[in-house]
mmCIF file of C-alpha atoms in Angstrom:
data_model
loop_
_atom_site.group_PDB
_atom_site.id
_atom_site.type_symbol
_atom_site.label_atom_id
_atom_site.label_comp_id
_atom_site.label_asym_id
_atom_site.label_seq_id
_atom_site.Cartn_x
_atom_site.Cartn_y
_atom_site.Cartn_z
ATOM 1 C CA UNK A 1 -27.699 -81.847 -5.300
ATOM 2 C CA UNK A 2 -24.036 -81.447 -4.299
ATOM 3 C CA UNK A 3 -23.006 -81.688 -7.932
ATOM 4 C CA UNK A 4 -25.470 -78.952 -8.848
ATOM 5 C CA UNK A 5 -24.218 -76.751 -6.061
ATOM 6 C CA UNK A 6 -20.641 -77.304 -7.261
ATOM 7 C CA UNK A 7 -21.727 -76.067 -10.891
ATOM 8 C CA UNK A 8 -23.919 -73.118 -9.872
ATOM 9 C CA UNK A 9 -21.825 -71.555 -6.971
ATOM 10 C CA UNK A 10 -19.037 -70.455 -9.237
ATOM 11 C CA UNK A 11 -21.485 -68.969 -11.655
ATOM 12 C CA UNK A 12 -23.215 -67.035 -8.851
ATOM 13 C CA UNK A 13 -19.914 -65.738 -7.616
ATOM 14 C CA UNK A 14 -18.878 -64.686 -11.138
ATOM 15 C CA UNK A 15 -22.193 -62.882 -11.502
ATOM 16 C CA UNK A 16 -21.616 -61.024 -8.232
ATOM 17 C CA UNK A 17 -18.063 -60.133 -8.996
ATOM 18 C CA UNK A 18 -19.084 -58.893 -12.544
ATOM 19 C CA UNK A 19 -21.867 -56.877 -11.059
ATOM 20 C CA UNK A 20 -19.557 -55.166 -8.622
ATOM 21 C CA UNK A 21 -17.039 -54.374 -11.295
ATOM 22 C CA UNK A 22 -19.716 -52.946 -13.414
ATOM 23 C CA UNK A 23 -20.916 -50.581 -10.562
ATOM 24 C CA UNK A 24 -17.307 -49.624 -9.758
ATOM 25 C CA UNK A 25 -16.741 -48.918 -13.506
ATOM 26 C CA UNK A 26 -19.794 -46.920 -13.871
ATOM 27 C CA UNK A 27 -19.002 -44.845 -10.783
ATOM 28 C CA UNK A 28 -15.425 -44.235 -11.855
ATOM 29 C CA UNK A 29 -16.718 -42.844 -15.181
ATOM 30 C CA UNK A 30 -18.189 -39.919 -13.096
ATOM 31 C CA UNK A 31 -15.106 -39.347 -10.894
ATOM 32 C CA UNK A 32 -12.074 -37.049 -11.822
ATOM 33 C CA UNK A 33 -9.299 -35.372 -10.093
ATOM 34 C CA UNK A 34 -8.696 -31.615 -9.977
ATOM 35 C CA UNK A 35 -4.992 -31.471 -10.781
ATOM 36 C CA UNK A 36 -5.504 -30.313 -14.407
ATOM 37 C CA UNK A 37 -8.391 -27.879 -13.685
ATOM 38 C CA UNK A 38 -8.346 -24.041 -13.282
ATOM 39 C CA UNK A 39 -10.488 -20.965 -13.307
ATOM 40 C CA UNK A 40 -10.332 -18.000 -15.751
ATOM 41 C CA UNK A 41 -11.735 -14.685 -14.775
ATOM 42 C CA UNK A 42 -14.321 -13.141 -17.060
ATOM 43 C CA UNK A 43 -13.861 -9.638 -15.785
ATOM 44 C CA UNK A 44 -16.773 -7.878 -17.581
ATOM 45 C CA UNK A 45 -19.553 -10.334 -16.683
ATOM 46 C CA UNK A 46 -18.743 -11.352 -13.118
ATOM 47 C CA UNK A 47 -18.212 -14.950 -14.199
ATOM 48 C CA UNK A 48 -15.383 -17.689 -14.195
ATOM 49 C CA UNK A 49 -14.758 -20.436 -16.548
ATOM 50 C CA UNK A 50 -13.837 -23.862 -15.153
ATOM 51 C CA UNK A 51 -11.325 -25.337 -17.599
ATOM 52 C CA UNK A 52 -9.462 -28.546 -18.104
ATOM 53 C CA UNK A 53 -5.826 -27.561 -19.411
ATOM 54 C CA UNK A 54 -5.025 -31.101 -20.454
ATOM 55 C CA UNK A 55 -7.976 -31.281 -23.002
ATOM 56 C CA UNK A 56 -8.161 -27.471 -23.775
ATOM 57 C CA UNK A 57 -11.842 -27.773 -22.569
ATOM 58 C CA UNK A 58 -14.216 -25.348 -21.010
ATOM 59 C CA UNK A 59 -16.252 -27.495 -18.445
ATOM 60 C CA UNK A 60 -18.546 -24.827 -17.409
ATOM 61 C CA UNK A 61 -19.240 -21.243 -16.420
ATOM 62 C CA UNK A 62 -19.924 -20.054 -12.966
ATOM 63 C CA UNK A 63 -21.896 -16.629 -12.722
ATOM 64 C CA UNK A 64 -22.687 -14.212 -9.913
ATOM 65 C CA UNK A 65 -19.239 -13.312 -8.601
ATOM 66 C CA UNK A 66 -19.711 -9.476 -8.699
ATOM 67 C CA UNK A 67 -17.139 -7.090 -9.838
ATOM 68 C CA UNK A 68 -14.145 -9.008 -11.142
ATOM 69 C CA UNK A 69 -12.436 -5.967 -12.822
ATOM 70 C CA UNK A 70 -9.417 -6.793 -10.604
ATOM 71 C CA UNK A 71 -9.666 -10.332 -9.452
ATOM 72 C CA UNK A 72 -7.462 -13.283 -8.240
ATOM 73 C CA UNK A 73 -7.824 -16.864 -7.057
ATOM 74 C CA UNK A 74 -6.276 -19.197 -4.462
ATOM 75 C CA UNK A 75 -7.108 -22.831 -3.962
ATOM 76 C CA UNK A 76 -7.876 -25.110 -1.096
ATOM 77 C CA UNK A 77 -5.309 -27.868 -0.169
ATOM 78 C CA UNK A 78 -7.240 -30.498 -2.037
ATOM 79 C CA UNK A 79 -7.487 -28.203 -4.978
ATOM 80 C CA UNK A 80 -11.302 -28.644 -5.227
ATOM 81 C CA UNK A 81 -12.273 -25.189 -4.091
ATOM 82 C CA UNK A 82 -11.160 -21.808 -5.589
ATOM 83 C CA UNK A 83 -11.479 -18.667 -3.508
ATOM 84 C CA UNK A 84 -12.141 -15.675 -5.820
ATOM 85 C CA UNK A 85 -11.234 -12.191 -4.538
ATOM 86 C CA UNK A 86 -13.260 -9.549 -6.288
ATOM 87 C CA UNK A 87 -12.869 -5.693 -6.515
ATOM 88 C CA UNK A 88 -16.179 -5.109 -4.756
ATOM 89 C CA UNK A 89 -14.954 -6.714 -1.487
ATOM 90 C CA UNK A 90 -16.549 -10.048 -2.389
ATOM 91 C CA UNK A 91 -14.877 -13.249 -1.408
ATOM 92 C CA UNK A 92 -16.467 -16.190 -3.279
ATOM 93 C CA UNK A 93 -15.844 -19.886 -2.673
ATOM 94 C CA UNK A 94 -16.351 -21.817 -5.915
ATOM 95 C CA UNK A 95 -16.493 -25.719 -6.241
ATOM 96 C CA UNK A 96 -14.691 -26.765 -9.358
ATOM 97 C CA UNK A 97 -16.198 -30.229 -9.562
ATOM 98 C CA UNK A 98 -19.885 -29.153 -9.282
ATOM 99 C CA UNK A 99 -19.172 -25.817 -10.988
ATOM 100 C CA UNK A 100 -21.204 -23.640 -8.409
ATOM 101 C CA UNK A 101 -20.818 -21.197 -5.773
ATOM 102 C CA UNK A 102 -20.521 -22.761 -2.293
ATOM 103 C CA UNK A 103 -20.540 -19.514 -0.352
ATOM 104 C CA UNK A 104 -20.053 -15.805 -0.810
ATOM 105 C CA UNK A 105 -19.451 -12.897 1.532
ATOM 106 C CA UNK A 106 -18.941 -9.132 0.981
ATOM 107 C CA UNK A 107 -16.126 -8.446 3.408
ATOM 108 C CA UNK A 108 -15.124 -4.822 2.489
ATOM 109 C CA UNK A 109 -15.784 -2.010 0.069
ATOM 110 C CA UNK A 110 -12.716 -2.494 -2.256
ATOM 111 C CA UNK A 111 -10.383 -5.520 -2.191
ATOM 112 C CA UNK A 112 -7.454 -6.341 -4.481
ATOM 113 C CA UNK A 113 -6.339 -9.861 -3.674
ATOM 114 C CA UNK A 114 -5.758 -12.451 -0.982
ATOM 115 C CA UNK A 115 -3.802 -15.611 0.176
ATOM 116 C CA UNK A 116 -4.545 -19.009 1.791
ATOM 117 C CA UNK A 117 -2.448 -20.049 4.820
ATOM 118 C CA UNK A 118 0.144 -22.784 4.732
ATOM 119 C CA UNK A 119 -2.090 -25.240 6.526
ATOM 120 C CA UNK A 120 -5.083 -24.294 4.384
ATOM 121 C CA UNK A 121 -7.270 -23.353 7.359
ATOM 122 C CA UNK A 122 -7.368 -19.463 6.752
ATOM 123 C CA UNK A 123 -8.034 -17.191 3.866
ATOM 124 C CA UNK A 124 -6.887 -13.511 4.192
ATOM 125 C CA UNK A 125 -8.198 -10.661 1.984
ATOM 126 C CA UNK A 126 -6.186 -7.440 1.352
ATOM 127 C CA UNK A 127 -8.324 -4.266 1.219
ATOM 128 C CA UNK A 128 -8.244 -0.750 0.019
ATOM 129 C CA UNK A 129 -11.509 0.426 1.636
ATOM 130 C CA UNK A 130 -11.372 0.297 4.580
ATOM 131 C CA UNK A 131 -7.632 -0.389 4.598
ATOM 132 C CA UNK A 132 -6.658 -3.552 6.297
ATOM 133 C CA UNK A 133 -6.746 -7.275 6.147
ATOM 134 C CA UNK A 134 -9.614 -9.588 7.028
ATOM 135 C CA UNK A 135 -8.965 -13.316 7.761
ATOM 136 C CA UNK A 136 -11.597 -16.008 7.295
ATOM 137 C CA UNK A 137 -12.205 -19.709 8.107
ATOM 138 C CA UNK A 138 -11.648 -21.403 4.708
ATOM 139 C CA UNK A 139 -14.423 -23.974 5.297
ATOM 140 C CA UNK A 140 -17.164 -21.667 6.405
ATOM 141 C CA UNK A 141 -15.915 -18.218 5.355
ATOM 142 C CA UNK A 142 -16.518 -16.968 8.975
ATOM 143 C CA UNK A 143 -14.439 -14.063 9.852
ATOM 144 C CA UNK A 144 -11.831 -14.912 12.478
ATOM 145 C CA UNK A 145 -9.663 -11.862 12.526
ATOM 146 C CA UNK A 146 -9.990 -8.176 11.341
ATOM 147 C CA UNK A 147 -6.732 -6.073 11.151
ATOM 148 C CA UNK A 148 -7.279 -2.446 10.425
ATOM 149 C CA UNK A 149 -4.081 -1.027 8.764
ATOM 150 C CA UNK A 150 -3.841 1.880 11.044
ATOM 151 C CA UNK A 151 -0.828 4.394 11.188
ATOM 152 C CA UNK A 152 -0.129 7.979 12.139
ATOM 153 C CA UNK A 153 -0.033 10.199 9.038
ATOM 154 C CA UNK A 154 1.897 13.339 8.344
ATOM 155 C CA UNK A 155 -0.536 15.492 10.171
ATOM 156 C CA UNK A 156 -0.192 13.444 13.308
ATOM 157 C CA UNK A 157 -3.671 11.760 12.887
ATOM 158 C CA UNK A 158 -4.693 8.183 13.002
ATOM 159 C CA UNK A 159 -5.531 6.882 9.423
ATOM 160 C CA UNK A 160 -6.001 3.576 7.571
ATOM 161 C CA UNK A 161 -3.675 2.572 4.767
ATOM 162 C CA UNK A 162 -4.484 0.524 1.748
ATOM 163 C CA UNK A 163 -2.930 -2.892 2.087
ATOM 164 C CA UNK A 164 -1.140 -4.541 -0.961
ATOM 165 C CA UNK A 165 1.232 -7.421 -1.735
ATOM 166 C CA UNK A 166 -0.454 -9.924 0.656
ATOM 167 C CA UNK A 167 1.085 -13.494 0.542
ATOM 168 C CA UNK A 168 1.273 -16.547 2.585
ATOM 169 C CA UNK A 169 4.639 -17.402 4.195
ATOM 170 C CA UNK A 170 6.004 -20.562 5.928
ATOM 171 C CA UNK A 171 5.185 -20.870 9.648
ATOM 172 C CA UNK A 172 1.555 -20.266 8.875
ATOM 173 C CA UNK A 173 2.081 -16.500 8.477
ATOM 174 C CA UNK A 174 0.634 -13.815 6.286
ATOM 175 C CA UNK A 175 2.706 -10.987 5.094
ATOM 176 C CA UNK A 176 1.502 -7.720 3.549
ATOM 177 C CA UNK A 177 2.535 -4.084 2.824
ATOM 178 C CA UNK A 178 0.785 -0.788 3.682
ATOM 179 C CA UNK A 179 0.896 1.668 0.856
ATOM 180 C CA UNK A 180 0.471 5.067 2.585
ATOM 181 C CA UNK A 181 2.190 3.975 5.847
ATOM 182 C CA UNK A 182 5.235 2.557 4.191
ATOM 183 C CA UNK A 183 5.398 -0.574 6.310
ATOM 184 C CA UNK A 184 5.416 -4.331 6.093
ATOM 185 C CA UNK A 185 3.398 -6.392 8.599
ATOM 186 C CA UNK A 186 3.572 -10.050 9.376
ATOM 187 C CA UNK A 187 0.796 -11.989 11.048
ATOM 188 C CA UNK A 188 1.630 -15.319 12.854
ATOM 189 C CA UNK A 189 -1.589 -17.425 12.853
ATOM 190 C CA UNK A 190 -0.012 -20.318 14.937
ATOM 191 C CA UNK A 191 -0.011 -18.033 18.030
ATOM 192 C CA UNK A 192 -3.381 -17.543 19.644
ATOM 193 C CA UNK A 193 -4.284 -14.795 19.619
ATOM 194 C CA UNK A 194 -2.308 -14.083 16.223
ATOM 195 C CA UNK A 195 0.843 -11.962 16.708
ATOM 196 C CA UNK A 196 1.293 -9.001 14.472
ATOM 197 C CA UNK A 197 4.685 -7.353 13.786
ATOM 198 C CA UNK A 198 5.389 -4.136 12.039
ATOM 199 C CA UNK A 199 8.446 -3.086 10.044
ATOM 200 C CA UNK A 200 9.381 0.153 8.114
ATOM 201 C CA UNK A 201 9.376 -0.601 4.366
ATOM 202 C CA UNK A 202 10.183 2.523 2.275
ATOM 203 C CA UNK A 203 8.023 4.929 0.488
ATOM 204 C CA UNK A 204 4.679 3.715 -0.973
ATOM 205 C CA UNK A 205 5.087 -0.068 -1.416
ATOM 206 C CA UNK A 206 2.649 -0.870 -4.266
ATOM 207 C CA UNK A 207 3.089 -4.783 -4.706
ATOM 208 C CA UNK A 208 5.211 -7.438 -3.436
ATOM 209 C CA UNK A 209 6.210 -11.105 -3.717
ATOM 210 C CA UNK A 210 7.794 -13.932 -1.815
ATOM 211 C CA UNK A 211 10.618 -15.980 -3.241
ATOM 212 C CA UNK A 212 9.762 -19.581 -4.151
ATOM 213 C CA UNK A 213 11.552 -20.964 -0.989
ATOM 214 C CA UNK A 214 9.468 -18.600 1.177
ATOM 215 C CA UNK A 215 12.525 -16.875 2.630
ATOM 216 C CA UNK A 216 12.378 -13.358 1.168
ATOM 217 C CA UNK A 217 9.582 -10.848 0.901
ATOM 218 C CA UNK A 218 10.206 -8.134 -1.473
ATOM 219 C CA UNK A 219 8.036 -5.024 -1.920
ATOM 220 C CA UNK A 220 8.243 -2.806 -4.965
ATOM 221 C CA UNK A 221 8.277 1.006 -4.094
ATOM 222 C CA UNK A 222 6.289 3.525 -6.165
ATOM 223 C CA UNK A 223 7.424 6.467 -4.168
ATOM 224 C CA UNK A 224 11.096 5.938 -4.730
ATOM 225 C CA UNK A 225 13.407 3.845 -6.967
ATOM 226 C CA UNK A 226 14.417 0.400 -5.626
ATOM 227 C CA UNK A 227 12.792 -2.351 -3.697
ATOM 228 C CA UNK A 228 12.556 -3.320 0.054
ATOM 229 C CA UNK A 229 13.386 -6.834 1.125
ATOM 230 C CA UNK A 230 12.783 -8.690 4.379
ATOM 231 C CA UNK A 231 14.334 -11.882 5.335
ATOM 232 C CA UNK A 232 11.688 -13.886 7.059
ATOM 233 C CA UNK A 233 14.259 -16.261 8.389
ATOM 234 C CA UNK A 234 15.633 -13.406 10.380
ATOM 235 C CA UNK A 235 12.847 -10.765 10.769
ATOM 236 C CA UNK A 236 14.716 -9.104 13.655
ATOM 237 C CA UNK A 237 17.145 -7.695 11.067
ATOM 238 C CA UNK A 238 14.456 -5.537 9.683
ATOM 239 C CA UNK A 239 13.933 -4.479 6.060
ATOM 240 C CA UNK A 240 16.766 -3.528 3.708
ATOM 241 C CA UNK A 241 16.849 -1.854 0.391
ATOM 242 C CA UNK A 242 17.916 -3.551 -2.793
ATOM 243 C CA UNK A 243 18.445 -2.257 -6.282
ATOM 244 C CA UNK A 244 18.607 1.373 -4.877
ATOM 245 C CA UNK A 245 18.406 4.251 -7.242
ATOM 246 C CA UNK A 246 18.286 1.995 -10.336
ATOM 247 C CA UNK A 247 16.702 5.005 -12.284
ATOM 248 C CA UNK A 248 18.361 7.931 -10.588
ATOM 249 C CA UNK A 249 18.795 10.865 -12.887
ATOM 250 C CA UNK A 250 16.647 9.454 -15.679
ATOM 251 C CA UNK A 251 13.436 10.725 -17.041
ATOM 252 C CA UNK A 252 10.507 8.410 -16.317
ATOM 253 C CA UNK A 253 7.841 7.570 -18.759
ATOM 254 C CA UNK A 254 4.115 7.954 -17.693
ATOM 255 C CA UNK A 255 3.112 4.849 -15.757
ATOM 256 C CA UNK A 256 0.063 3.382 -17.592
ATOM 257 C CA UNK A 257 -0.105 0.263 -15.463
ATOM 258 C CA UNK A 258 1.719 -0.779 -12.253
ATOM 259 C CA UNK A 259 3.836 -4.027 -12.840
ATOM 260 C CA UNK A 260 2.793 -7.076 -10.814
ATOM 261 C CA UNK A 261 5.561 -8.207 -8.720
ATOM 262 C CA UNK A 262 3.818 -11.549 -7.959
ATOM 263 C CA UNK A 263 4.675 -12.604 -11.502
ATOM 264 C CA UNK A 264 8.287 -11.713 -11.562
ATOM 265 C CA UNK A 265 10.890 -14.117 -12.357
ATOM 266 C CA UNK A 266 13.509 -16.071 -10.338
ATOM 267 C CA UNK A 267 15.726 -18.011 -12.710
ATOM 268 C CA UNK A 268 19.267 -19.273 -12.999
ATOM 269 C CA UNK A 269 20.341 -17.490 -9.747
ATOM 270 C CA UNK A 270 19.034 -14.225 -10.955
ATOM 271 C CA UNK A 271 15.903 -12.017 -10.442
ATOM 272 C CA UNK A 272 14.129 -10.554 -13.371
ATOM 273 C CA UNK A 273 12.235 -7.457 -12.269
ATOM 274 C CA UNK A 274 9.783 -5.230 -14.270
ATOM 275 C CA UNK A 275 11.095 -1.610 -14.177
ATOM 276 C CA UNK A 276 8.498 0.873 -13.199
ATOM 277 C CA UNK A 277 7.855 3.509 -15.972
ATOM 278 C CA UNK A 278 10.595 2.158 -18.153
ATOM 279 C CA UNK A 279 10.866 -0.165 -21.205
ATOM 280 C CA UNK A 280 13.243 -2.488 -19.310
ATOM 281 C CA UNK A 281 13.420 -5.773 -17.475
ATOM 282 C CA UNK A 282 16.068 -5.496 -14.702
ATOM 283 C CA UNK A 283 18.348 -8.360 -13.826
ATOM 284 C CA UNK A 284 19.766 -8.750 -10.336
ATOM 285 C CA UNK A 285 22.037 -11.469 -8.949
ATOM 286 C CA UNK A 286 20.533 -13.052 -5.947
ATOM 287 C CA UNK A 287 24.041 -13.427 -4.321
ATOM 288 C CA UNK A 288 23.967 -9.741 -3.139
ATOM 289 C CA UNK A 289 20.881 -8.435 -4.932
ATOM 290 C CA UNK A 290 22.882 -5.998 -7.006
ATOM 291 C CA UNK A 291 21.759 -5.155 -10.642
ATOM 292 C CA UNK A 292 23.810 -6.830 -13.322
ATOM 293 C CA UNK A 293 21.838 -6.077 -16.407
ATOM 294 C CA UNK A 294 18.960 -4.079 -18.074
ATOM 295 C CA UNK A 295 17.131 -5.789 -20.925
ATOM 296 C CA UNK A 296 15.450 -3.382 -23.245
ATOM 297 C CA UNK A 297 11.954 -4.606 -24.178
ATOM 298 C CA UNK A 298 9.162 -3.080 -26.355
ATOM 299 C CA UNK A 299 7.132 -1.497 -23.617
ATOM 300 C CA UNK A 300 6.523 -1.056 -19.901
ATOM 301 C CA UNK A 301 6.539 -4.582 -18.443
ATOM 302 C CA UNK A 302 3.615 -5.679 -16.238
ATOM 303 C CA UNK A 303 4.343 -9.432 -15.735
ATOM 304 C CA UNK A 304 7.744 -10.836 -15.995
ATOM 305 C CA UNK A 305 7.249 -14.608 -15.372
ATOM 306 C CA UNK A 306 9.706 -17.476 -15.481
ATOM 307 C CA UNK A 307 8.674 -20.815 -17.021
ATOM 308 C CA UNK A 308 8.703 -23.762 -14.286
ATOM 309 C CA UNK A 309 12.077 -25.002 -15.707
ATOM 310 C CA UNK A 310 13.405 -21.413 -15.529
ATOM 311 C CA UNK A 311 14.679 -21.542 -19.167
ATOM 312 C CA UNK A 312 12.325 -18.766 -20.390
ATOM 313 C CA UNK A 313 11.159 -15.319 -19.218
ATOM 314 C CA UNK A 314 7.722 -14.357 -20.596
ATOM 315 C CA UNK A 315 6.895 -10.577 -20.469
ATOM 316 C CA UNK A 316 3.572 -8.897 -20.941
ATOM 317 C CA UNK A 317 3.150 -5.073 -21.246
ATOM 318 C CA UNK A 318 0.999 -2.075 -20.287
ATOM 319 C CA UNK A 319 -1.075 -0.051 -22.763
ATOM 320 C CA UNK A 320 -0.348 0.826 -25.609
ATOM 321 C CA UNK A 321 1.955 -2.074 -26.177
ATOM 322 C CA UNK A 322 -0.180 -4.684 -24.567
ATOM 323 C CA UNK A 323 -0.966 -6.731 -27.678
ATOM 324 C CA UNK A 324 2.424 -8.426 -27.705
ATOM 325 C CA UNK A 325 4.292 -10.863 -25.408
ATOM 326 C CA UNK A 326 8.037 -11.197 -25.614
ATOM 327 C CA UNK A 327 9.986 -14.260 -24.600
ATOM 328 C CA UNK A 328 13.505 -13.877 -23.153
ATOM 329 C CA UNK A 329 16.050 -16.728 -23.013
ATOM 330 C CA UNK A 330 17.059 -17.013 -19.288
ATOM 331 C CA UNK A 331 20.847 -17.875 -20.138
ATOM 332 C CA UNK A 332 21.570 -15.509 -22.959
ATOM 333 C CA UNK A 333 19.152 -12.919 -21.638
ATOM 334 C CA UNK A 334 18.062 -12.039 -25.135
ATOM 335 C CA UNK A 335 14.577 -11.749 -26.634
ATOM 336 C CA UNK A 336 14.061 -14.934 -28.797
ATOM 337 C CA UNK A 337 10.425 -14.333 -29.878
ATOM 338 C CA UNK A 338 7.736 -11.578 -29.955
ATOM 339 C CA UNK A 339 4.172 -13.041 -30.019
ATOM 340 C CA UNK A 340 0.807 -11.538 -30.802
ATOM 341 C CA UNK A 341 -1.878 -13.499 -28.877
ATOM 342 C CA UNK A 342 -4.540 -10.809 -29.368
ATOM 343 C CA UNK A 343 -5.687 -7.476 -28.276
ATOM 344 C CA UNK A 344 -5.036 -6.253 -24.538
ATOM 345 C CA UNK A 345 -3.079 -9.140 -23.047
ATOM 346 C CA UNK A 346 -3.756 -9.217 -19.432
ATOM 347 C CA UNK A 347 -2.334 -12.520 -17.870
ATOM 348 C CA UNK A 348 -0.229 -15.636 -18.437
ATOM 349 C CA UNK A 349 -0.268 -18.913 -16.670
ATOM 350 C CA UNK A 350 2.128 -21.984 -17.193
ATOM 351 C CA UNK A 351 0.918 -25.391 -16.929
ATOM 352 C CA UNK A 352 2.281 -27.153 -14.008
ATOM 353 C CA UNK A 353 5.352 -28.726 -15.650
ATOM 354 C CA UNK A 354 5.713 -25.715 -18.058
ATOM 355 C CA UNK A 355 5.049 -27.431 -21.483
ATOM 356 C CA UNK A 356 2.551 -24.805 -22.298
ATOM 357 C CA UNK A 357 1.484 -21.226 -21.340
ATOM 358 C CA UNK A 358 -2.112 -19.878 -21.401
ATOM 359 C CA UNK A 359 -2.432 -16.226 -22.451
ATOM 360 C CA UNK A 360 -5.591 -14.037 -21.988
ATOM 361 C CA UNK A 361 -6.597 -11.387 -24.506
ATOM 362 C CA UNK A 362 -9.339 -9.338 -23.068
ATOM 363 C CA UNK A 363 -10.372 -7.302 -26.273
ATOM 364 C CA UNK A 364 -10.038 -10.390 -28.563
ATOM 365 C CA UNK A 365 -12.260 -12.470 -26.207
ATOM 366 C CA UNK A 366 -10.015 -15.448 -26.286
ATOM 367 C CA UNK A 367 -7.386 -17.556 -24.536
ATOM 368 C CA UNK A 368 -4.255 -18.634 -26.592
ATOM 369 C CA UNK A 369 -2.238 -21.591 -25.602
ATOM 370 C CA UNK A 370 1.395 -21.698 -26.624
ATOM 371 C CA UNK A 371 3.920 -24.451 -26.573
ATOM 372 C CA UNK A 372 6.946 -23.286 -24.747
ATOM 373 C CA UNK A 373 9.133 -25.651 -26.944
ATOM 374 C CA UNK A 374 8.053 -24.334 -30.386
ATOM 375 C CA UNK A 375 6.643 -20.960 -29.213
ATOM 376 C CA UNK A 376 3.781 -21.648 -31.672
ATOM 377 C CA UNK A 377 0.044 -21.472 -30.685
ATOM 378 C CA UNK A 378 -1.445 -25.000 -30.179
ATOM 379 C CA UNK A 379 -5.049 -24.082 -29.124
ATOM 380 C CA UNK A 380 -7.440 -21.131 -28.612
ATOM 381 C CA UNK A 381 -10.545 -21.002 -26.352
ATOM 382 C CA UNK A 382 -13.323 -18.353 -26.399
ATOM 383 C CA UNK A 383 -13.821 -16.320 -23.250
ATOM 384 C CA UNK A 384 -15.851 -13.182 -22.292
ATOM 385 C CA UNK A 385 -13.298 -10.363 -21.679
ATOM 386 C CA UNK A 386 -10.809 -12.833 -19.971
ATOM 387 C CA UNK A 387 -8.176 -11.604 -17.533
ATOM 388 C CA UNK A 388 -6.594 -13.741 -14.815
ATOM 389 C CA UNK A 389 -5.902 -17.491 -15.393
ATOM 390 C CA UNK A 390 -5.371 -19.589 -12.297
ATOM 391 C CA UNK A 391 -4.529 -23.312 -12.362
ATOM 392 C CA UNK A 392 -5.124 -25.552 -9.385
ATOM 393 C CA UNK A 393 -1.362 -26.305 -9.176
ATOM 394 C CA UNK A 394 -1.256 -22.954 -7.161
ATOM 395 C CA UNK A 395 -2.799 -25.049 -4.301
ATOM 396 C CA UNK A 396 0.713 -26.452 -3.654
ATOM 397 C CA UNK A 397 3.062 -23.337 -4.155
ATOM 398 C CA UNK A 398 3.892 -20.660 -1.626
ATOM 399 C CA UNK A 399 2.911 -17.026 -2.309
ATOM 400 C CA UNK A 400 0.409 -17.843 -5.113
#
């Protein structure tokens, strides 16, 4: 009997271990991370594509997100959930793994973007109608704070301003600009209740960005030449003007589409800035923010984006020159290639380490993927009137 047990016990243990291994392997086949996933906005159909940028694969389509004619996305800290901001005031939480809507609220009449706080607890939405910012619990989408963007207009009356350039900042802050009021507001979400600070910002700030280190908030001004910059390390110093009067005395062209400052480039100690109403990319040294060069380009730039290694600057354009993307070498500051991804290029997104860039062409109904090494197309994907491309790597970056 003992001899029989000595023979059968190892066999039983082997069977158990093999069975456990089989179950584990079977389960692992259905598990995956989210680090190489992303969402692509299909603006005409109120839908988003869930994509895998490692395999150039469309994993699924999520529908029912409302008006996405001007839409953007931020991600939860674990990069599983995307928060989609729609033009109709919709805030939609999408699960990338199950490819479904988790929650959706209509929080205003017209919204243009949003941000997620440094700790991932809050999602803020920037609104045109009514002007202001609403802040939500990221888990439940329950409203936790409403900030009407009130100011006194030229007639001495109380009014509400459109809010633009909303970003997250270190210290669990949100920062945004007021278009009509000409102000920059900061919201400290650590303090309870949150503390709001107001700062004069110049005439008609139309968009803004935060530098990659989270120190400087810079707003573009539509009502005057130049930009306004706030040092978030020393907010008591207020807002100062940089690149003042860069177009003074020159004839402006009609502005077909406002440039997006969130996509402008910081590279090699310089800032590459889209010029409003001009066929130029402006270059400023970050030592003192003085302009050192103007780079002629083929049209009015909309996005001026640096590759993750800062070696290249990719530029897209407003109508009627929006079928071309130009690539600038950050060191020589010369155009090294003009590409034709398709009709009506709307957005570009670099893969996290910058080996490729994805480009949406709305009127060609496709996404084109380029190698940043060869500047050749390596893949195309079909999409319905695609616009914004947002990879989950944004979950771990400030201001995106």
